[in-house]
Coordinates of C-alpha atoms in Angstrom, one line a residue:
M1 CA -8.8 -31.6 13.4
T2 CA -11.1 -34.4 12.3
E3 CA -10.7 -37.4 10.0
D4 CA -12.3 -35.5 7.1
T5 CA -10.1 -32.4 7.4
L6 CA -6.4 -31.6 6.7
S7 CA -4.4 -28.7 8.0
F8 CA -1.8 -26.8 6.0
P9 CA 0.2 -23.6 6.3
L10 CA -1.0 -20.5 4.3
S11 CA 0.8 -19.4 1.2
L12 CA 2.8 -16.2 1.9
S13 CA 0.3 -14.1 -0.1
Q14 CA -2.6 -15.7 1.9
E15 CA -0.8 -14.9 5.2
G16 CA -0.4 -11.3 4.2
M17 CA -4.0 -10.9 3.1
W18 CA -5.3 -12.7 6.2
L19 CA -3.4 -10.2 8.4
A20 CA -4.8 -7.3 6.4
I21 CA -8.3 -8.6 6.9
Q22 CA -7.7 -8.6 10.7
I23 CA -7.2 -4.8 10.6
T24 CA -10.6 -4.1 8.9
P25 CA -12.6 -7.3 9.6
E26 CA -16.0 -5.6 8.9
S27 CA -15.0 -4.6 5.4
A28 CA -16.1 -6.5 2.2
A29 CA -13.0 -5.3 0.4
Y30 CA -11.7 -8.9 0.0
N31 CA -14.9 -10.2 -1.6
I32 CA -14.7 -10.7 -5.4
P33 CA -18.1 -10.4 -7.0
Y34 CA -18.8 -11.5 -10.6
L35 CA -22.1 -11.0 -12.4
L36 CA -23.3 -12.3 -15.8
S37 CA -26.6 -12.1 -17.6
L38 CA -27.9 -15.4 -19.1
T39 CA -30.6 -15.3 -21.8
G40 CA -32.2 -18.6 -22.7
P41 CA -33.2 -21.9 -21.0
V42 CA -31.1 -22.9 -18.0
N43 CA -31.1 -26.5 -16.7
K44 CA -30.9 -25.8 -13.0
E45 CA -30.3 -29.4 -12.0
I46 CA -27.3 -29.7 -14.3
F47 CA -26.1 -26.3 -13.1
A48 CA -26.1 -27.4 -9.4
R49 CA -24.4 -30.7 -10.3
T50 CA -21.7 -28.9 -12.3
L51 CA -21.0 -26.6 -9.4
G52 CA -20.7 -29.5 -7.0
D53 CA -18.1 -31.2 -9.4
I54 CA -16.0 -28.0 -9.5
I55 CA -16.0 -27.7 -5.7
E56 CA -15.0 -31.4 -5.4
R57 CA -12.2 -30.9 -7.9
H58 CA -10.6 -27.8 -6.2
E59 CA -9.5 -28.1 -2.6
S60 CA -9.3 -24.3 -2.4
L61 CA -13.1 -24.2 -2.6
R62 CA -13.4 -26.4 0.4
T63 CA -10.9 -24.4 2.5
T64 CA -11.4 -22.4 5.7
F65 CA -9.0 -20.5 7.9
V66 CA -8.4 -20.8 11.7
F67 CA -6.1 -19.1 14.1
Q68 CA -4.7 -21.4 16.8
D69 CA -1.7 -21.2 19.2
G70 CA -0.5 -18.0 17.5
E71 CA -0.5 -19.4 14.0
V72 CA -3.1 -19.3 11.2
A73 CA -3.7 -22.4 9.2
Q74 CA -5.9 -23.4 6.2
I75 CA -8.2 -26.3 6.8
V76 CA -9.2 -28.4 3.8
S77 CA -12.5 -30.3 4.3
E78 CA -13.6 -33.4 2.5
S79 CA -16.9 -31.7 1.9
L80 CA -18.7 -28.4 2.7
P81 CA -22.4 -27.4 2.1
L82 CA -23.0 -26.6 -1.5
P83 CA -22.9 -22.8 -1.6
Y84 CA -25.6 -22.5 -4.3
G85 CA -29.0 -20.9 -4.3
E86 CA -31.8 -19.8 -6.6
H87 CA -33.9 -16.6 -6.3
D88 CA -37.0 -15.8 -8.4
F89 CA -37.7 -12.1 -9.0
R90 CA -40.4 -12.6 -11.7
E91 CA -43.2 -11.5 -9.4
T92 CA -41.5 -8.3 -8.2
P93 CA -42.5 -4.9 -9.6
D94 CA -39.1 -4.3 -11.1
P95 CA -37.1 -7.6 -11.4
L96 CA -34.0 -6.0 -12.7
A97 CA -33.8 -3.5 -9.9
A98 CA -34.6 -6.1 -7.3
A99 CA -32.0 -8.5 -8.6
H100 CA -29.4 -5.7 -8.7
Q101 CA -30.1 -4.8 -5.0
F102 CA -29.8 -8.5 -4.0
A103 CA -26.5 -8.8 -5.9
L104 CA -25.1 -5.8 -4.2
Q105 CA -26.1 -7.0 -0.8
E106 CA -24.5 -10.4 -1.5
A107 CA -21.3 -8.8 -2.9
R108 CA -21.0 -7.0 0.5
R109 CA -22.0 -9.8 2.8
L110 CA -19.1 -11.0 4.8
F111 CA -17.8 -14.5 4.8
D112 CA -17.0 -16.5 8.0
L113 CA -13.4 -17.5 7.3
A114 CA -13.5 -20.2 10.0
T115 CA -16.6 -22.0 8.9
G116 CA -16.9 -21.3 5.2
P117 CA -17.8 -22.0 2.4
L118 CA -15.8 -19.0 1.0
L119 CA -17.8 -18.7 -2.2
R120 CA -21.5 -18.1 -2.9
V121 CA -23.2 -18.8 -6.2
W122 CA -26.7 -17.6 -7.0
L123 CA -28.9 -18.1 -10.0
L124 CA -31.3 -15.1 -10.2
Q125 CA -34.4 -15.4 -12.4
L126 CA -35.8 -12.2 -13.9
A127 CA -38.1 -13.6 -16.5
D128 CA -39.0 -17.1 -18.0
E129 CA -35.7 -17.2 -20.0
K130 CA -33.7 -14.4 -18.5
Y131 CA -31.3 -14.9 -15.6
Q132 CA -28.3 -13.5 -13.8
L133 CA -25.5 -15.6 -12.5
L134 CA -23.9 -14.1 -9.4
C135 CA -20.6 -15.5 -8.0
V136 CA -18.9 -14.1 -4.9
F137 CA -15.5 -15.5 -4.0
H138 CA -13.3 -14.6 -1.0
H139 CA -10.0 -13.3 -2.2
L140 CA -8.2 -15.7 0.1
I141 CA -9.2 -18.6 -2.2
S142 CA -9.3 -16.9 -5.5
D143 CA -8.1 -14.2 -7.9
G144 CA -8.9 -12.9 -11.3
W145 CA -7.2 -15.8 -13.2
S146 CA -9.1 -18.2 -10.9
M147 CA -12.4 -16.7 -12.0
D148 CA -11.5 -17.6 -15.6
V149 CA -10.6 -21.1 -14.6
F150 CA -14.0 -21.4 -12.7
L151 CA -16.0 -20.2 -15.7
R152 CA -14.1 -22.3 -18.2
E153 CA -14.7 -25.5 -16.1
L154 CA -18.3 -24.5 -15.6
S155 CA -18.7 -24.3 -19.4
E156 CA -17.0 -27.6 -20.1
I157 CA -18.8 -29.7 -17.4
Y158 CA -22.2 -28.1 -17.9
T159 CA -22.0 -28.6 -21.7
A160 CA -20.9 -32.3 -21.3
Y161 CA -23.9 -33.0 -18.9
H162 CA -26.2 -31.1 -21.2
Q163 CA -25.2 -33.4 -24.0
G164 CA -25.7 -36.5 -21.9
Q165 CA -21.9 -37.1 -21.7
P166 CA -19.7 -37.5 -18.7
Q167 CA -17.3 -34.7 -17.9
T168 CA -13.8 -35.5 -18.9
L169 CA -11.6 -32.9 -17.2
Q170 CA -8.2 -34.3 -16.3
P171 CA -7.4 -34.5 -12.5
L172 CA -5.4 -31.5 -11.2
P173 CA -1.6 -32.3 -10.9
I174 CA -1.4 -30.6 -7.5
H175 CA -3.7 -28.7 -5.1
Y176 CA -3.3 -25.2 -3.7
A177 CA -2.0 -26.4 -0.3
D178 CA 0.8 -28.2 -2.1
F179 CA 1.8 -24.9 -3.7
A180 CA 1.7 -23.2 -0.3
V181 CA 4.1 -25.7 1.2
W182 CA 6.3 -25.6 -1.9
Q183 CA 6.4 -21.8 -2.0
R184 CA 7.5 -21.5 1.7
E185 CA 10.3 -24.0 1.1
R186 CA 11.4 -22.4 -2.1
L187 CA 11.6 -18.8 -0.9
Q188 CA 14.4 -19.5 1.5
G189 CA 18.1 -19.1 1.2
P190 CA 19.7 -17.9 -2.1
I191 CA 16.5 -17.5 -4.2
R192 CA 14.9 -15.3 -1.5
Q193 CA 18.0 -13.2 -1.2
K194 CA 18.3 -12.8 -4.9
L195 CA 14.8 -11.5 -5.1
L196 CA 15.3 -9.2 -2.1
D197 CA 18.5 -7.8 -3.6
H198 CA 16.5 -6.7 -6.6
W199 CA 13.7 -5.1 -4.7
Q200 CA 16.0 -3.3 -2.2
Q201 CA 17.8 -1.7 -5.2
A202 CA 14.6 -1.0 -7.1
L203 CA 12.9 0.7 -4.1
A204 CA 16.0 2.4 -2.6
D205 CA 15.1 6.0 -1.3
A206 CA 11.5 5.6 -2.7
P207 CA 9.0 8.2 -1.7
P208 CA 6.5 7.0 0.9
L209 CA 3.5 8.6 -0.7
L210 CA 2.2 9.6 -4.1
A211 CA 0.8 13.1 -3.4
L212 CA -2.4 13.0 -5.3
A213 CA -4.6 15.9 -4.1
S214 CA -7.4 14.7 -1.8
D215 CA -10.6 16.2 -0.5
H216 CA -10.4 14.8 3.1
P217 CA -7.6 14.1 5.6
R218 CA -6.2 10.6 5.6
P219 CA -7.6 8.6 8.5
S220 CA -5.1 6.6 10.6
I221 CA -7.0 3.4 9.8
P222 CA -8.8 3.4 6.4
S223 CA -12.4 2.2 6.3
L224 CA -11.8 0.7 2.8
N225 CA -15.1 2.2 1.7
G226 CA -15.1 3.1 -1.9
A227 CA -16.9 4.2 -5.0
T228 CA -16.4 4.0 -8.8
H229 CA -16.3 6.3 -11.8
I230 CA -16.4 4.7 -15.2
L231 CA -14.9 6.5 -18.2
E232 CA -16.1 5.1 -21.5
L233 CA -13.4 5.7 -24.2
P234 CA -13.7 5.5 -28.0
H235 CA -12.5 2.1 -29.2
L236 CA -10.4 3.8 -31.8
L237 CA -8.1 5.2 -29.1
A238 CA -7.2 1.6 -28.0
E239 CA -6.5 0.6 -31.6
R240 CA -4.2 3.5 -32.1
L241 CA -2.4 3.0 -28.8
I242 CA -1.9 -0.7 -29.7
A243 CA -0.2 0.4 -32.9
V244 CA 2.1 2.8 -31.1
A245 CA 3.0 0.1 -28.5
Q246 CA 3.8 -2.5 -31.1
S247 CA 6.1 -0.1 -32.9
E248 CA 8.2 0.1 -29.6
Q249 CA 8.0 -3.6 -28.9
C250 CA 5.6 -2.9 -26.0
T251 CA 2.4 -4.4 -24.8
L252 CA -0.9 -2.6 -24.4
F253 CA -0.5 -2.9 -20.7
M254 CA 2.9 -1.1 -20.8
A255 CA 1.5 1.7 -23.0
L256 CA -1.6 2.3 -20.8
L257 CA 0.6 2.3 -17.7
A258 CA 2.9 4.9 -19.4
V259 CA -0.2 7.0 -20.1
F260 CA -1.4 6.7 -16.5
Q261 CA 2.1 7.6 -15.2
A262 CA 2.2 10.6 -17.4
T263 CA -1.3 11.6 -16.1
L264 CA -0.2 11.2 -12.5
F265 CA 3.0 13.3 -13.2
R266 CA 0.9 16.2 -14.7
S267 CA -1.6 15.8 -11.9
T268 CA 0.9 16.0 -9.0
E269 CA 4.2 17.3 -10.6
Q270 CA 5.8 14.4 -8.6
T271 CA 8.7 12.9 -10.6
D272 CA 9.2 9.7 -8.6
L273 CA 6.1 7.6 -9.0
I274 CA 5.2 4.1 -7.7
V275 CA 2.1 2.4 -8.9
G276 CA 1.1 -1.1 -7.8
S277 CA -0.1 -3.7 -10.3
P278 CA -1.3 -7.3 -10.0
L279 CA 0.9 -10.0 -11.6
A280 CA -0.6 -13.4 -12.2
N281 CA 2.5 -15.2 -10.6
R282 CA 1.6 -18.5 -12.3
T283 CA 4.9 -19.4 -14.0
L284 CA 4.6 -23.0 -12.9
A285 CA 2.7 -25.2 -15.4
E286 CA 1.1 -27.1 -12.5
V287 CA -0.8 -24.1 -11.2
Q288 CA -2.2 -22.8 -14.5
G289 CA -5.5 -24.6 -14.0
Q290 CA -5.8 -23.9 -10.2
I291 CA -8.4 -21.9 -8.4
G292 CA -6.6 -20.1 -5.6
L293 CA -4.7 -16.9 -4.6
F294 CA -1.6 -16.6 -6.7
T295 CA -1.8 -12.9 -7.8
N296 CA 1.0 -10.8 -6.4
M297 CA 0.7 -7.0 -6.2
L298 CA 4.0 -5.5 -6.9
P299 CA 5.3 -1.9 -7.2
L300 CA 6.3 -0.4 -10.6
R301 CA 8.5 2.6 -10.1
T302 CA 9.0 5.3 -12.7
K303 CA 11.4 8.2 -12.4
I304 CA 10.0 11.1 -14.6
E305 CA 12.3 13.5 -16.4
P306 CA 10.1 16.3 -17.6
E307 CA 12.2 17.0 -20.6
L308 CA 11.8 13.5 -22.0
S309 CA 9.2 12.5 -24.5
W310 CA 6.3 10.2 -23.8
R311 CA 7.8 7.7 -26.2
Q312 CA 11.0 7.6 -24.1
L313 CA 8.8 7.2 -20.9
L314 CA 7.2 4.2 -22.6
K315 CA 10.6 2.5 -23.1
Q316 CA 11.4 3.1 -19.4
V317 CA 8.1 1.7 -18.3
R318 CA 8.7 -1.3 -20.6
D319 CA 12.1 -2.0 -19.0
T320 CA 10.7 -1.6 -15.5
T321 CA 7.8 -3.9 -16.2
L322 CA 10.0 -6.6 -17.7
E323 CA 12.3 -6.4 -14.6
T324 CA 9.3 -6.8 -12.4
Y325 CA 8.0 -9.8 -14.3
A326 CA 11.4 -11.4 -13.8
H327 CA 11.2 -10.9 -10.0
Q328 CA 7.5 -11.3 -9.4
E329 CA 7.9 -14.4 -7.2
L330 CA 8.5 -12.7 -3.9
P331 CA 5.1 -11.9 -2.3
F332 CA 4.6 -8.2 -1.7
E333 CA 4.0 -8.8 2.0
E334 CA 7.5 -10.4 2.3
L335 CA 9.0 -7.6 0.4
V336 CA 7.6 -5.0 2.8
K337 CA 8.8 -7.0 5.9
A338 CA 12.3 -7.1 4.4
I339 CA 12.8 -3.6 3.2
H340 CA 11.0 -1.7 6.0
P341 CA 9.6 1.2 3.9
I342 CA 8.7 4.5 5.5
R343 CA 5.2 4.1 6.8
I344 CA 2.5 6.8 6.6
P345 CA -0.4 6.2 9.0
G346 CA -3.5 5.1 7.0
A347 CA -1.6 4.6 3.8
S348 CA -0.5 1.3 2.2
P349 CA 3.3 0.8 2.1
C350 CA 5.3 1.4 -1.1
F351 CA 2.3 2.4 -3.2
Q352 CA -1.2 3.8 -2.7
I353 CA -2.4 3.8 -6.4
A354 CA -2.9 0.6 -8.4
F355 CA -3.3 -0.1 -12.1
S356 CA -4.6 -3.1 -14.0
L357 CA -5.7 -4.2 -17.5
Q358 CA -8.4 -6.7 -18.3
Q359 CA -8.3 -7.7 -22.0
S360 CA -10.4 -10.4 -23.6
D361 CA -11.7 -11.4 -27.0
Q362 CA -14.8 -13.2 -25.8
E363 CA -16.8 -14.2 -22.8
T364 CA -15.2 -17.0 -20.7
L365 CA -18.5 -18.6 -19.9
R366 CA -20.1 -20.4 -22.8
L367 CA -23.2 -22.5 -22.2
P368 CA -25.3 -24.3 -24.8
G369 CA -28.4 -22.3 -25.9
L370 CA -27.5 -19.3 -23.8
L371 CA -26.5 -15.7 -24.7
I372 CA -24.1 -14.6 -22.0
K373 CA -22.8 -11.1 -21.1
T374 CA -20.6 -9.8 -18.3
L375 CA -22.3 -7.1 -16.1
D376 CA -20.6 -4.5 -13.9
L377 CA -20.9 -5.1 -10.2
H378 CA -18.9 -3.3 -7.6
N379 CA -19.3 -3.7 -3.8
N380 CA -18.4 -0.1 -2.9
T381 CA -15.0 -0.9 -1.4
S382 CA -11.4 0.3 -2.2
K383 CA -8.3 -1.4 -0.9
F384 CA -6.1 1.5 -2.1
D385 CA -6.4 5.3 -2.4
L386 CA -7.1 4.8 -6.1
T387 CA -7.2 1.9 -8.6
M388 CA -7.6 2.3 -12.3
N389 CA -8.8 -0.8 -14.0
M390 CA -8.6 -0.6 -17.8
K391 CA -10.9 -2.9 -19.8
L392 CA -10.7 -3.8 -23.5
T393 CA -13.1 -6.1 -25.3
P394 CA -14.1 -6.2 -29.0
E395 CA -17.0 -3.9 -28.2
H396 CA -15.8 -1.6 -25.4
F397 CA -12.8 0.3 -24.1
S398 CA -13.1 1.8 -20.7
A399 CA -11.4 2.9 -17.5
T400 CA -12.9 2.2 -14.1
F401 CA -11.6 4.4 -11.3
I402 CA -12.1 2.8 -7.9
Y403 CA -11.4 5.3 -5.2
S404 CA -11.4 5.6 -1.4
T405 CA -14.3 7.7 -0.2
D406 CA -12.2 8.4 2.9
L407 CA -10.1 10.7 0.7
F408 CA -11.9 11.7 -2.5
E409 CA -15.2 13.1 -3.6
A410 CA -16.8 12.1 -6.9
P411 CA -16.0 15.4 -8.8
T412 CA -12.3 15.1 -8.0
I413 CA -12.1 11.7 -9.6
Q414 CA -14.2 12.8 -12.5
R415 CA -11.7 15.6 -13.2
L416 CA -8.8 13.1 -13.0
A417 CA -10.6 10.8 -15.4
D418 CA -11.3 13.6 -17.9
H419 CA -7.7 14.7 -17.6
M420 CA -6.4 11.2 -18.4
Q421 CA -8.5 11.1 -21.5
L422 CA -7.1 14.5 -22.6
V423 CA -3.5 13.3 -21.9
L424 CA -4.2 10.0 -23.9
E425 CA -5.6 12.0 -26.9
Q426 CA -2.6 14.3 -27.0
I427 CA -0.1 11.4 -26.7
L428 CA -1.8 9.6 -29.6
A429 CA -1.7 12.8 -31.6
Q430 CA 2.0 13.2 -30.9
P431 CA 3.8 10.3 -29.2
D432 CA 7.0 12.3 -29.0
V433 CA 5.4 15.1 -27.0
Q434 CA 7.6 16.3 -24.1
L435 CA 6.1 15.2 -20.8
A436 CA 6.3 18.7 -19.4
A437 CA 4.2 19.9 -22.4
L438 CA 1.3 17.6 -21.6
P439 CA -1.8 19.3 -20.1
A440 CA -1.7 19.8 -16.4
L441 CA -4.6 19.0 -14.1
V442 CA -6.3 22.1 -12.8
Q443 CA -6.5 21.5 -9.1
I444 CA -9.8 22.5 -7.5
S445 CA -8.8 21.1 -4.1
S446 CA -5.4 21.0 -2.4
S447 CA -3.8 18.0 -0.9
V448 CA -5.0 17.5 2.7
Q449 CA -2.5 16.3 5.1
P450 CA -3.2 13.6 7.7
E451 CA -4.5 14.9 11.0
P452 CA -1.6 15.4 13.4
P453 CA -1.5 13.2 16.4
I454 CA -2.8 14.7 19.6
E455 CA 0.0 15.7 22.0
R456 CA -0.7 14.6 25.5
T457 CA 0.6 16.6 28.5
E458 CA 1.4 14.3 31.4
Q459 CA -0.3 15.1 34.7
P460 CA 0.0 13.2 38.0
E461 CA -3.6 12.1 37.4
E462 CA -5.6 12.2 34.2
N463 CA -9.4 11.6 34.2
G464 CA -9.1 10.2 37.7
V465 CA -6.4 7.6 36.7
P466 CA -3.1 7.9 38.6
L467 CA -0.1 8.3 36.2
A468 CA 1.6 5.5 38.1
L469 CA -0.8 3.0 36.7
Q470 CA 0.2 4.1 33.2
R471 CA 3.8 3.5 34.1
T472 CA 2.9 0.0 35.4
L473 CA 1.1 -0.8 32.2
E474 CA 4.0 0.6 30.1
Q475 CA 6.4 -1.7 31.8
M476 CA 4.1 -4.7 31.1
L477 CA 3.9 -3.6 27.5
V478 CA 7.7 -3.2 27.2
E479 CA 8.1 -6.8 28.4
I480 CA 5.6 -8.1 25.9
W481 CA 7.1 -6.1 23.0
Q482 CA 10.6 -7.3 23.9
Q483 CA 9.4 -10.9 23.8
V484 CA 7.4 -10.5 20.6
L485 CA 9.9 -8.4 18.6
G486 CA 13.0 -10.1 19.9
V487 CA 14.6 -6.9 21.1
S488 CA 16.4 -6.3 24.3
E489 CA 15.9 -2.5 24.6
L490 CA 13.2 -0.1 23.6
E491 CA 11.8 3.2 24.6
V492 CA 8.2 3.9 25.3
Q493 CA 8.1 6.4 22.3
D494 CA 9.5 3.8 19.9
N495 CA 7.2 2.8 17.0
F496 CA 6.3 -0.8 16.8
F497 CA 6.7 -1.0 13.1
D498 CA 10.0 0.9 13.1
L499 CA 11.3 -1.9 15.4
G500 CA 10.6 -4.5 12.8
G501 CA 7.0 -5.2 13.8
Y502 CA 4.3 -6.2 11.4
S503 CA 0.7 -7.4 11.5
L504 CA 1.2 -11.0 12.7
L505 CA 3.4 -9.8 15.5
M506 CA 0.8 -7.2 16.5
I507 CA -1.8 -10.0 16.7
Q508 CA 0.5 -11.8 19.1
V509 CA 0.6 -8.6 21.2
Q510 CA -3.2 -8.4 21.0
R511 CA -3.6 -12.0 22.2
Q512 CA -1.2 -11.6 25.2
L513 CA -2.9 -8.3 26.3
Q514 CA -6.4 -9.9 26.1
D515 CA -5.1 -12.8 28.3
L516 CA -3.5 -10.5 30.8
L517 CA -6.1 -7.8 31.0
H518 CA -9.3 -9.9 30.4
V519 CA -10.7 -7.5 27.8
Q520 CA -11.5 -7.8 24.1
I521 CA -9.2 -5.4 22.1
A522 CA -9.8 -4.5 18.5
L523 CA -6.6 -4.9 16.4
T524 CA -7.4 -1.6 14.7
D525 CA -7.1 0.2 18.0
L526 CA -3.6 -1.2 18.6
F527 CA -2.6 -0.1 15.1
R528 CA -3.7 3.4 16.1
S529 CA -1.5 3.2 19.1
P530 CA 1.9 2.1 17.7
T531 CA 4.1 3.1 20.7
V532 CA 4.2 1.7 24.2
Q533 CA 3.1 5.1 25.6
T534 CA 0.1 5.6 23.3
M535 CA -0.9 1.9 23.7
A536 CA -0.9 2.1 27.5
H537 CA -2.9 5.4 27.4
F538 CA -5.5 3.8 25.1
L539 CA -5.8 0.7 27.3
I540 CA -6.2 2.6 30.5
H541 CA -8.7 5.1 29.2
G542 CA -10.5 2.8 26.8
F543 CA -11.4 0.1 29.2
P544 CA -12.7 1.1 32.7
E545 CA -11.8 -2.4 34.1
V546 CA -8.1 -2.1 33.3
P547 CA -7.2 0.6 35.9
A548 CA -9.1 -1.5 38.6
L549 CA -7.2 -4.7 37.5
L550 CA -3.9 -2.9 37.6
Q551 CA -4.6 -1.4 41.0
Q552 CA -5.6 -4.9 42.3
R553 CA -2.3 -6.3 41.0
E554 CA -0.4 -3.4 42.5
R555 CA -2.0 -4.1 45.9
G556 CA -1.2 -7.8 45.5
R557 CA 2.4 -7.0 44.6
A558 CA 2.7 -4.7 47.6
R559 CA 1.2 -7.4 49.9
D560 CA 3.6 -10.0 48.5
E561 CA 6.6 -7.6 49.0
A562 CA 5.5 -6.9 52.6
L563 CA 5.1 -10.7 53.3
S564 CA 8.5 -11.3 51.8
Q565 CA 10.1 -8.6 53.9
Q566 CA 8.4 -10.1 57.0
R567 CA 9.8 -13.6 56.2
A568 CA 13.2 -12.1 55.7
R569 CA 13.1 -10.3 59.1
R570 CA 12.0 -13.5 60.8
Q571 CA 14.8 -15.5 59.2
A572 CA 17.3 -12.9 60.3
Q573 CA 16.0 -13.0 63.9
R574 CA 16.2 -16.8 64.0
A575 CA 19.7 -16.6 62.6
Q576 CA 20.7 -14.1 65.3
R577 CA 19.2 -16.3 68.1
G578 CA 21.0 -19.3 66.8
A579 CA 24.3 -17.5 66.8
R580 CA 23.9 -16.4 70.5
S581 CA 23.1 -19.9 71.6

C-alpha cells in the first residue's frame, strides 16, 4: 500500500466473479464491450477531458485487484493512466471493416486486474465526421446499469463543456467500496438467514441440469468460447405481447420469460426448469448513480404442468419473479455456498441457461451536434450454455442467442430460435393454448452426455512412478484439505466440493501445493481433479519434478528416522551403564 492508494474488501458479487475468473483466466468472458456510431463533429479535447472527470468521480474506475496472504482486496488509487486512445482509419481501404476488426480485438483483449485500468475507451475515426466510440469495461467494476450511468454522465459533462459551462454533477453520496463494506456487514445474522430460508425452499430438490440437446460432450472445464445468433422479430409481436402482459398485470419481461420457458419445455419435455436472470440489485438510493458491479444473477424456477394454459404459466412466472425481486439481495455465489446444489462437471450450478431483456426508448448517449446509434458487438464468449438477450427499442425487436461453442453448433441454435418464434406466434394467436399443445422442437441431434471419467487401475508402479509415492502425496493432500476445509476425516475418493469446498478454498489448496512442491499449478487442473486420489495422480504424472522431490523427502525422512533410532539406542545404552554403576 502507498499513500495514494486504499485497500478494501470485495463485495460478495465481486468475490464470486474474481474466483470464476481464476478458473478461466485466459477468457475475455468478463469483458463488457459497448460500441456506438457517432456522425458529426467531435471535439476530441473536450471528450478526453470529460472522460477524465468521470474517472475522477468514480472510485470504481480507479480500482484494481490483488491477492495477498490468502485474501483478495480491491485497491483504489488516487489516479491511474487515462485509458483513452484515438485511432484513425480514414486511410485504410475499408475503414468500416478495419474499425470492426480493431473493436473485436479490443473487446477480447484481457485486462491486468492487478495493474489496471480496468476500462478502455477508443474514439475510432472512419471519415471526416464519422466515428465509432468503443468502450470496454471489466465486469468486476461495471454492469449493464453502470454503462447507462457512464453514458449519461458523458452526455451531461461533454455538453456542459461544449457550451462553455462548468459541469455541475452533484458529488456521489458514497463510493463502491463503501457499499462493499456495508454489504458484508448487512448480510450477516437474521437478514442473511431469512434470505437463505427463502432460497433453500425455492430450490429444494431442484434438477442439476436443464437437458437441452447439445451437439458435443460437455467438457469438465468450459472454455467460455461462444458465438451469437440474432433473431429479428416483427415489432408488432412485441406490441401484442405487451397488451397480453398488461391484461394479466405482468411486465414484458415476465411475458417474454414465460414464452422462453414454454419454448424450453417443448424443446426438452423437462417440466422443472430453472433459468438465471440478472437483477439490478440497486434498491438503495445511494447506489443508483454508481458505476460498479451490483447485478446479481438469480435462478427463476418454473414447474411446468403440461395441461395448464400459457396464460396460467404467465401468472406462475409473475409470482416467481416477484418473489425473486423480494429476495434479490443475497449474491448468487453466497446462495450456492449455502445450499450446496448438485454439481455437474463443466456446468454452472443451479442454472445453465440465462435470460434478459433490454428495453429502451432512446439512446442513452446524447451529444450536441451528433447523431448516435448503438451497434452490435460481441466478443465471442459465453459464460453459460445459452443466454437469450431480448431487446426492444422503438425501431427494433430482437432476440440474441449467445451460446457455448463447446456444446452447440450454429444450426442447432438457429432451429431453437425459429422454434421460439413459432411458439411466440401461436401464444399470441391463442394465449389460453395448452402448453402440451404448443409445437415441439424437432430434434436433429440428441443430448450428448459428459465424457465419463477414466477409471484408473492401480498398479505397484505406473509409468515408472512407484505407487508408494502417490500414497505419500495423498497423505500430504489429506492434511492440506483437512486444514483448508476444517474437517477431521475424509477419504481419498471424497469430492472437494461435496465436502463444502468452493473456489476460494481451492485457491488456498493451490497456493499451499505450489509452496510445498515448488511448481506452478493451474487452478483449472485442480478443478479437473476434485478428489485427493485424482489430484495426487495429476500432480505426480503432470510434473516430472514432483516424484523426485517426494523421493528426496522420503529419503530425508528415512534418514531422520534412522538417526532418531540411533539416538534412542545410545540413550538406552547410557542409561543401562549408569544403572550398573
